[in-house]
XYZ file of C-alpha atoms in Angstrom:
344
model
C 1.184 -2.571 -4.166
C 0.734 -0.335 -1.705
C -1.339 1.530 0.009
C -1.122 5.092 -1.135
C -0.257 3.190 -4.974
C -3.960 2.116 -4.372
C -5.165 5.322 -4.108
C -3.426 6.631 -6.718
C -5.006 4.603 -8.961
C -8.711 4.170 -7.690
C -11.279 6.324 -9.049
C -13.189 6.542 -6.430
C -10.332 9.248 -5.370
C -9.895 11.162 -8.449
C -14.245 11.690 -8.077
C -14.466 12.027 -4.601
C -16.465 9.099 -3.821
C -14.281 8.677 -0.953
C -15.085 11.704 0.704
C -17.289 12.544 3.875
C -19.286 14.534 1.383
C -19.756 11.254 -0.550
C -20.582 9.164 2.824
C -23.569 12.052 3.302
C -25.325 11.761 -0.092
C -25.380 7.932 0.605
C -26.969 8.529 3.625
C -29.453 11.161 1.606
C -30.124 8.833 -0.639
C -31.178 6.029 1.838
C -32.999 8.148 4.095
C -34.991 9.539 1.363
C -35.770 6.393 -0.544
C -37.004 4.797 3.658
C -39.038 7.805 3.538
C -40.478 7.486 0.347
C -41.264 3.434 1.348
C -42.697 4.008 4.349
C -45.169 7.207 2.942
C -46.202 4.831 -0.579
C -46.730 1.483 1.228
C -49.486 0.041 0.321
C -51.537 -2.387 2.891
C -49.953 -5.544 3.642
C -46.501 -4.315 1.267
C -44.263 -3.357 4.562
C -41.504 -6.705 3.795
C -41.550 -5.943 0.400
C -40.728 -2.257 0.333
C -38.408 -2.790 3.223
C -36.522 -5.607 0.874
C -36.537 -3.396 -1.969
C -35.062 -0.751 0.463
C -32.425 -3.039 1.653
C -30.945 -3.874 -1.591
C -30.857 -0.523 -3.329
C -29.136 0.849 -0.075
C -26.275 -1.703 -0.285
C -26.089 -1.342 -3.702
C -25.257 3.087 -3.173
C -23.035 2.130 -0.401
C -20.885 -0.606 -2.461
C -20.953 2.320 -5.212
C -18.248 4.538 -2.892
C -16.921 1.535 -0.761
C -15.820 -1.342 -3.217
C -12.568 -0.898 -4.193
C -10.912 -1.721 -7.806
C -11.098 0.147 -11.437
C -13.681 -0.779 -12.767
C -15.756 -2.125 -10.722
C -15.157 -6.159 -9.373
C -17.262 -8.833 -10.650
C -19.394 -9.910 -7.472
C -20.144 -6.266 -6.792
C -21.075 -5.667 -10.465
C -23.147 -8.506 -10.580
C -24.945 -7.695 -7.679
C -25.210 -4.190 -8.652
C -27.086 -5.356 -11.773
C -29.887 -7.492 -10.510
C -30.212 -5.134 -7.837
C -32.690 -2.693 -9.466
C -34.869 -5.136 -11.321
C -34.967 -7.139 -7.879
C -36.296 -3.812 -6.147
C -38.546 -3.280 -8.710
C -40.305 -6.717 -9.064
C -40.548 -6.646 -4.920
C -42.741 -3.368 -5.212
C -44.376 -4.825 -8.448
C -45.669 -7.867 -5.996
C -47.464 -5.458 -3.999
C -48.276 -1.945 -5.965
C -51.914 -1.107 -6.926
C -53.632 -1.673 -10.084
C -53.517 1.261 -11.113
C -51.113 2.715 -8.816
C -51.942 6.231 -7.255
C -48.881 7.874 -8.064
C -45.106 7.033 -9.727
C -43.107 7.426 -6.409
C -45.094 4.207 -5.317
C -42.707 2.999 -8.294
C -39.743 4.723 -6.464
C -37.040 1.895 -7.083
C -37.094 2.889 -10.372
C -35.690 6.151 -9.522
C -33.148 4.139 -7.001
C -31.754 1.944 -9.401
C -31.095 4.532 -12.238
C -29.122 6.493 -9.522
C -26.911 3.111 -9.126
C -26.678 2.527 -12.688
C -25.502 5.697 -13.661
C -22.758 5.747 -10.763
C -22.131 2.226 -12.667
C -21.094 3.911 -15.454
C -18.810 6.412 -14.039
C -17.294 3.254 -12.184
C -16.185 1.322 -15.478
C -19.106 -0.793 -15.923
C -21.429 0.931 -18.227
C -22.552 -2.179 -20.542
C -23.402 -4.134 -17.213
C -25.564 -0.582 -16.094
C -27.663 -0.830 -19.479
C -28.064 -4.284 -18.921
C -29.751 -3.407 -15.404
C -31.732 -0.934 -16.722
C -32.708 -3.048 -19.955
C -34.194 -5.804 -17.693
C -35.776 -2.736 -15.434
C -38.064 -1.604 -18.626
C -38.781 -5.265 -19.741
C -40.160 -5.747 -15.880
C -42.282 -2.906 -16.043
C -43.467 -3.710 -19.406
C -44.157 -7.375 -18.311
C -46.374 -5.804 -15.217
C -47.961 -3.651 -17.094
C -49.054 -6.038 -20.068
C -50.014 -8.618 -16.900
C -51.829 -5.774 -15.201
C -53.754 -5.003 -17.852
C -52.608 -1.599 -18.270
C -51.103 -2.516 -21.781
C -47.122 -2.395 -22.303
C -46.948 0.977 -23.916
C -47.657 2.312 -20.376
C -45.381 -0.131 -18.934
C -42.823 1.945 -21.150
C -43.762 5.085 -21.076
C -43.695 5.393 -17.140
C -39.875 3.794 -17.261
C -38.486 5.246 -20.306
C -37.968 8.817 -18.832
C -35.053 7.249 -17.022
C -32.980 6.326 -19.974
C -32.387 10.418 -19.857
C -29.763 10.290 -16.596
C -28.480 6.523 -17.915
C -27.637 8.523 -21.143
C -25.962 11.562 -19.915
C -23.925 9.331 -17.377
C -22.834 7.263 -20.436
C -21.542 10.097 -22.029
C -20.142 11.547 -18.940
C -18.232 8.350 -18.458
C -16.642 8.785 -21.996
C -15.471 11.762 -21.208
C -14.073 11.605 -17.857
C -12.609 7.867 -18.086
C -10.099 8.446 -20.916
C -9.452 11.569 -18.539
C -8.872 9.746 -15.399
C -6.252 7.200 -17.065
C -4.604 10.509 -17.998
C -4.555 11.731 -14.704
C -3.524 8.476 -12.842
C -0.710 8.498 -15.652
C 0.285 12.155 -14.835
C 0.009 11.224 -11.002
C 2.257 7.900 -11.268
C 4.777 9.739 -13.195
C 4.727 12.917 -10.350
C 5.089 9.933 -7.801
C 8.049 8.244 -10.180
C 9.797 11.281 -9.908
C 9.673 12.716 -6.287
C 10.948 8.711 -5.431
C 14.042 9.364 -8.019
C 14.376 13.027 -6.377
C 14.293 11.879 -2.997
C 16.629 9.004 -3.574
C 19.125 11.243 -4.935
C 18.700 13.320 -2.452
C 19.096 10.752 0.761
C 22.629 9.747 -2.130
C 23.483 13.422 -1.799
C 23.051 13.438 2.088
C 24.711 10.065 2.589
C 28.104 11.655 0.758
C 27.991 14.502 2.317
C 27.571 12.643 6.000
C 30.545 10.923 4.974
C 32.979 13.251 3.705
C 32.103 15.200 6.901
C 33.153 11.806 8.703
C 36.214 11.516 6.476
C 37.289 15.291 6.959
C 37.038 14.553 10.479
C 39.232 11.410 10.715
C 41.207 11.683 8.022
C 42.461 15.408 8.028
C 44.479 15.555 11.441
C 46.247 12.627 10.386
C 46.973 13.352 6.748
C 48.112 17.070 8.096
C 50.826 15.420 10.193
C 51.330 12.915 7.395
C 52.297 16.118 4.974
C 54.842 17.263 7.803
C 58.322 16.703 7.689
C 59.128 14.828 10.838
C 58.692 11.400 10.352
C 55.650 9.598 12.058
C 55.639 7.806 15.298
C 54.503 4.845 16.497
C 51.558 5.654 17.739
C 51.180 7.793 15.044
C 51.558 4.820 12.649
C 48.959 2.544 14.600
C 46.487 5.190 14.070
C 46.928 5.641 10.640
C 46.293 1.805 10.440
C 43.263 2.202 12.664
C 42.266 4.552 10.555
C 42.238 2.600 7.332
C 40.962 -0.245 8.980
C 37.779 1.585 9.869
C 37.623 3.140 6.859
C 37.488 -0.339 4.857
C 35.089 -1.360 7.135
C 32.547 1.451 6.334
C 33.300 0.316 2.639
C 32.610 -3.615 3.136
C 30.464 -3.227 5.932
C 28.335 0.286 6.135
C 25.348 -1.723 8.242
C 27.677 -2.271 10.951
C 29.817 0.762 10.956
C 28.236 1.973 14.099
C 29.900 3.793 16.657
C 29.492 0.751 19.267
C 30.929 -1.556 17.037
C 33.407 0.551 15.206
C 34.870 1.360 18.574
C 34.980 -2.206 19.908
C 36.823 -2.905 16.363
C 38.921 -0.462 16.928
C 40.045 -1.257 20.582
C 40.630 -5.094 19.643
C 42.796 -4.029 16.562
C 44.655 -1.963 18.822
C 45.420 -5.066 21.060
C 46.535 -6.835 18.049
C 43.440 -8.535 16.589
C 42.852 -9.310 13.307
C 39.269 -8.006 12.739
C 37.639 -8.528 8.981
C 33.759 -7.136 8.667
C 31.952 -8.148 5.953
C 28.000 -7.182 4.869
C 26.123 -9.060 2.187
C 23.032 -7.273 3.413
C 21.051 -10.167 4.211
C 20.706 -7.358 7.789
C 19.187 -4.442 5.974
C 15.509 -5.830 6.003
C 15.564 -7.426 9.601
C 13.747 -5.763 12.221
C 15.766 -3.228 14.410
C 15.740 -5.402 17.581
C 17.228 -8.644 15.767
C 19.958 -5.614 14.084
C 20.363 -4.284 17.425
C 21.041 -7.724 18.772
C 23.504 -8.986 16.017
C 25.903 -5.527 16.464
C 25.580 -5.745 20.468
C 26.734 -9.433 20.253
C 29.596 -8.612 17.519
C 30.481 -5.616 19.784
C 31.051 -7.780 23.115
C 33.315 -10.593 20.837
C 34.973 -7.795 20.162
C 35.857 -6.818 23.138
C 36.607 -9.772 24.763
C 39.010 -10.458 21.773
C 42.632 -10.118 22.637
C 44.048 -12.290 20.041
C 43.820 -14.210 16.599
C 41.744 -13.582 13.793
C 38.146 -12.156 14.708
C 35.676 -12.616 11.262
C 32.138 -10.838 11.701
C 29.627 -11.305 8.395
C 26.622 -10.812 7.737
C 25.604 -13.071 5.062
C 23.296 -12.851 1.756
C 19.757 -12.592 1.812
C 17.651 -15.820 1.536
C 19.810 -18.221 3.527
C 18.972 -19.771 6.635
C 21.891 -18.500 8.845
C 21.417 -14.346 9.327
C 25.293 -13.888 10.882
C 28.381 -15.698 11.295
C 30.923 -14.773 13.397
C 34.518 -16.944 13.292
C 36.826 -16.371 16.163
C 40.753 -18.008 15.198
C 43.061 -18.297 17.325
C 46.641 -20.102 18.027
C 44.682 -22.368 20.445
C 40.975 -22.892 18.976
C 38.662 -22.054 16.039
C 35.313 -20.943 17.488
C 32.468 -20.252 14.861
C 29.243 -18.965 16.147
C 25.985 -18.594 13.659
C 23.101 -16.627 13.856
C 19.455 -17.401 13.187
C 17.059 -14.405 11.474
C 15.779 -13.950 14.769
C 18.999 -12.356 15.562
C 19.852 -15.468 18.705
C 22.691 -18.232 18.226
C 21.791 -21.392 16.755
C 24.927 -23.913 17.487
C 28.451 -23.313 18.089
C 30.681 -25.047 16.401
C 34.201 -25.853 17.420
């Protein structure tokens, strides 16, 4: 799959989590939650609410880097234990009773990860979080001696925003499948249009060739007089070259096609053959294979000349198999476009 395929599908896209817009609210979010730390820490808590920092702030940044619909499993996982890990580190080191909630402020941190959880295809694994979130402030509280109905009632109000998001991600999921459906069609299509398009321009390139070629000689062909020699040699050129662009398009270049055409003209037997095994190689190894077939070409001047490229998969890219009265001289080609060893 490809790149742009990715994108097409991630939904990270379709919600702009991807955005520069995205890449500032995670910095918001950081910078306000250090600030918050730093103002609420209590004497001797500075590791702890620097820890507890430290994983909520990965934990917003994997929310709009991490790649994949839903959510992978390491990242989800992490994700999860990530709030009640922020909130035990600031439970280690809050006052009894504490001075004010935002000394609780991972609480507020994880719920923002756990409802960005949702919208990223992992809501059960966001209640989860938030489930063991409540049970650790309950289990402080009851410890504290505070009693666990205050242990609940100063976590509960952020079921509210772990709600909405789970409805929001009801709603816009079954949405966004529609969407990436409606997008990988739209992309379907413009590849069949410009397919038949590049068919369209191809057959047009060639009649233009044909027309070109073809006309003079099928004027003269439609006189009366009778044709000359010369006259007749060209019309053989002619559908020589022709069949070549037929059994061999990748090499019916105009170096090569002219090199063809000056060794059939000298009486040369020349047969090009492509079983496309060229049409994925790089251009230098292409470039190299027609510049080699060009020059046996032209130092041709008798016999049968055979130029192929061969299928895909095998271990020999070219062959080329020069016959003559004399000698049979077959030369092969390696996928790096360079001989590998004559044989005679």
């Amino acid at each position: 799959m490809t790149h742009h395929d990715t994108d097409i599908h991630d939904v990270r896209e379709l919600l702009g989590l991807r955005t520069i817009a995205a890449k500032i609210v995670v910095t918001a979010y950081a910078a306000t939650f250090a600030l918050v730390a730093w103002s609420t820490n209590p004497p001797g808590g500075g590791w702890f609410e620097f820890a507890a920092w430290i994983i909520v702030s990965i934990g917003a940044l994997g929310l709009i880097l991490v790649p994949g619909d839903p959510l992978p499993t390491p990242a989800t996982a992490y994700l999860t234990v990530s709030g009640p890990i922020a909130v035990n580190l600031i439970f280690a080191v809050a006052p009894v009773p504490i001075d004010g909630l935002l000394q609780l402020w991972p609480l507020a941190a994880s719920t923002a990860i756990y409802t960005y959880m949702c919208v990223r295809g992992r809501t059960v694994w966001a209640w989860i979080g938030m489930a063991i979130v409540l049970t650790s402030c309950i289990i402080w509280a009851e410890r504290t001696g505070q009693g666990a109905a205050y242990g609940l009632s100063m976590s509960a109000i952020n079921l509210a925003p772990l709600l909405m998001a789970t409805f929001f991600a009801w709603t816009i999921r079954p949405a966004a499948r529609e969407i990436f459906a409606l997008r990988r069609q739209a992309t379907v299509r413009a590849a069949a249009e410009a397919a038949d398009t590049a068919v369209l321009d191809e057959r047009d390139a060639q009649l233009t060739r044909l027309d070109d070629h073809a006309r003079p000689l099928l004027e003269r062909i439609a006189d009366a007089h009778p044709l000359n020699e010369q006259e007749r040699l060209d019309c053989q050129l002619l559908e020589a070259h022709l069949r070549d662009t037929l059994r061999a398009p990748i090499l019916a270049v105009p170096q090569l096609a002219a090199a063809a055409r000056a060794a059939r003209a000298r009486g040369v037997e020349v047969v090009l053959l492509d079983d496309h095994a060229l049409d994925t190689a790089p251009d230098e190894v292409r470039d190299r294979i027609i510049a080699v077939a060009a020059d046996t070409l032209t130092q041709a001047r008798s016999g049968a000349l055979t130029i192929r490229i061969l299928p895909p998969g095998r271990d020999v890219l070219a062959t080329i198999l020069h016959s003559t009265p004399d000698d049979i001289l077959r030369l092969e080609y390696g996928h790096d476009g360079r001989p590998l060893a004559p044989r005679i």
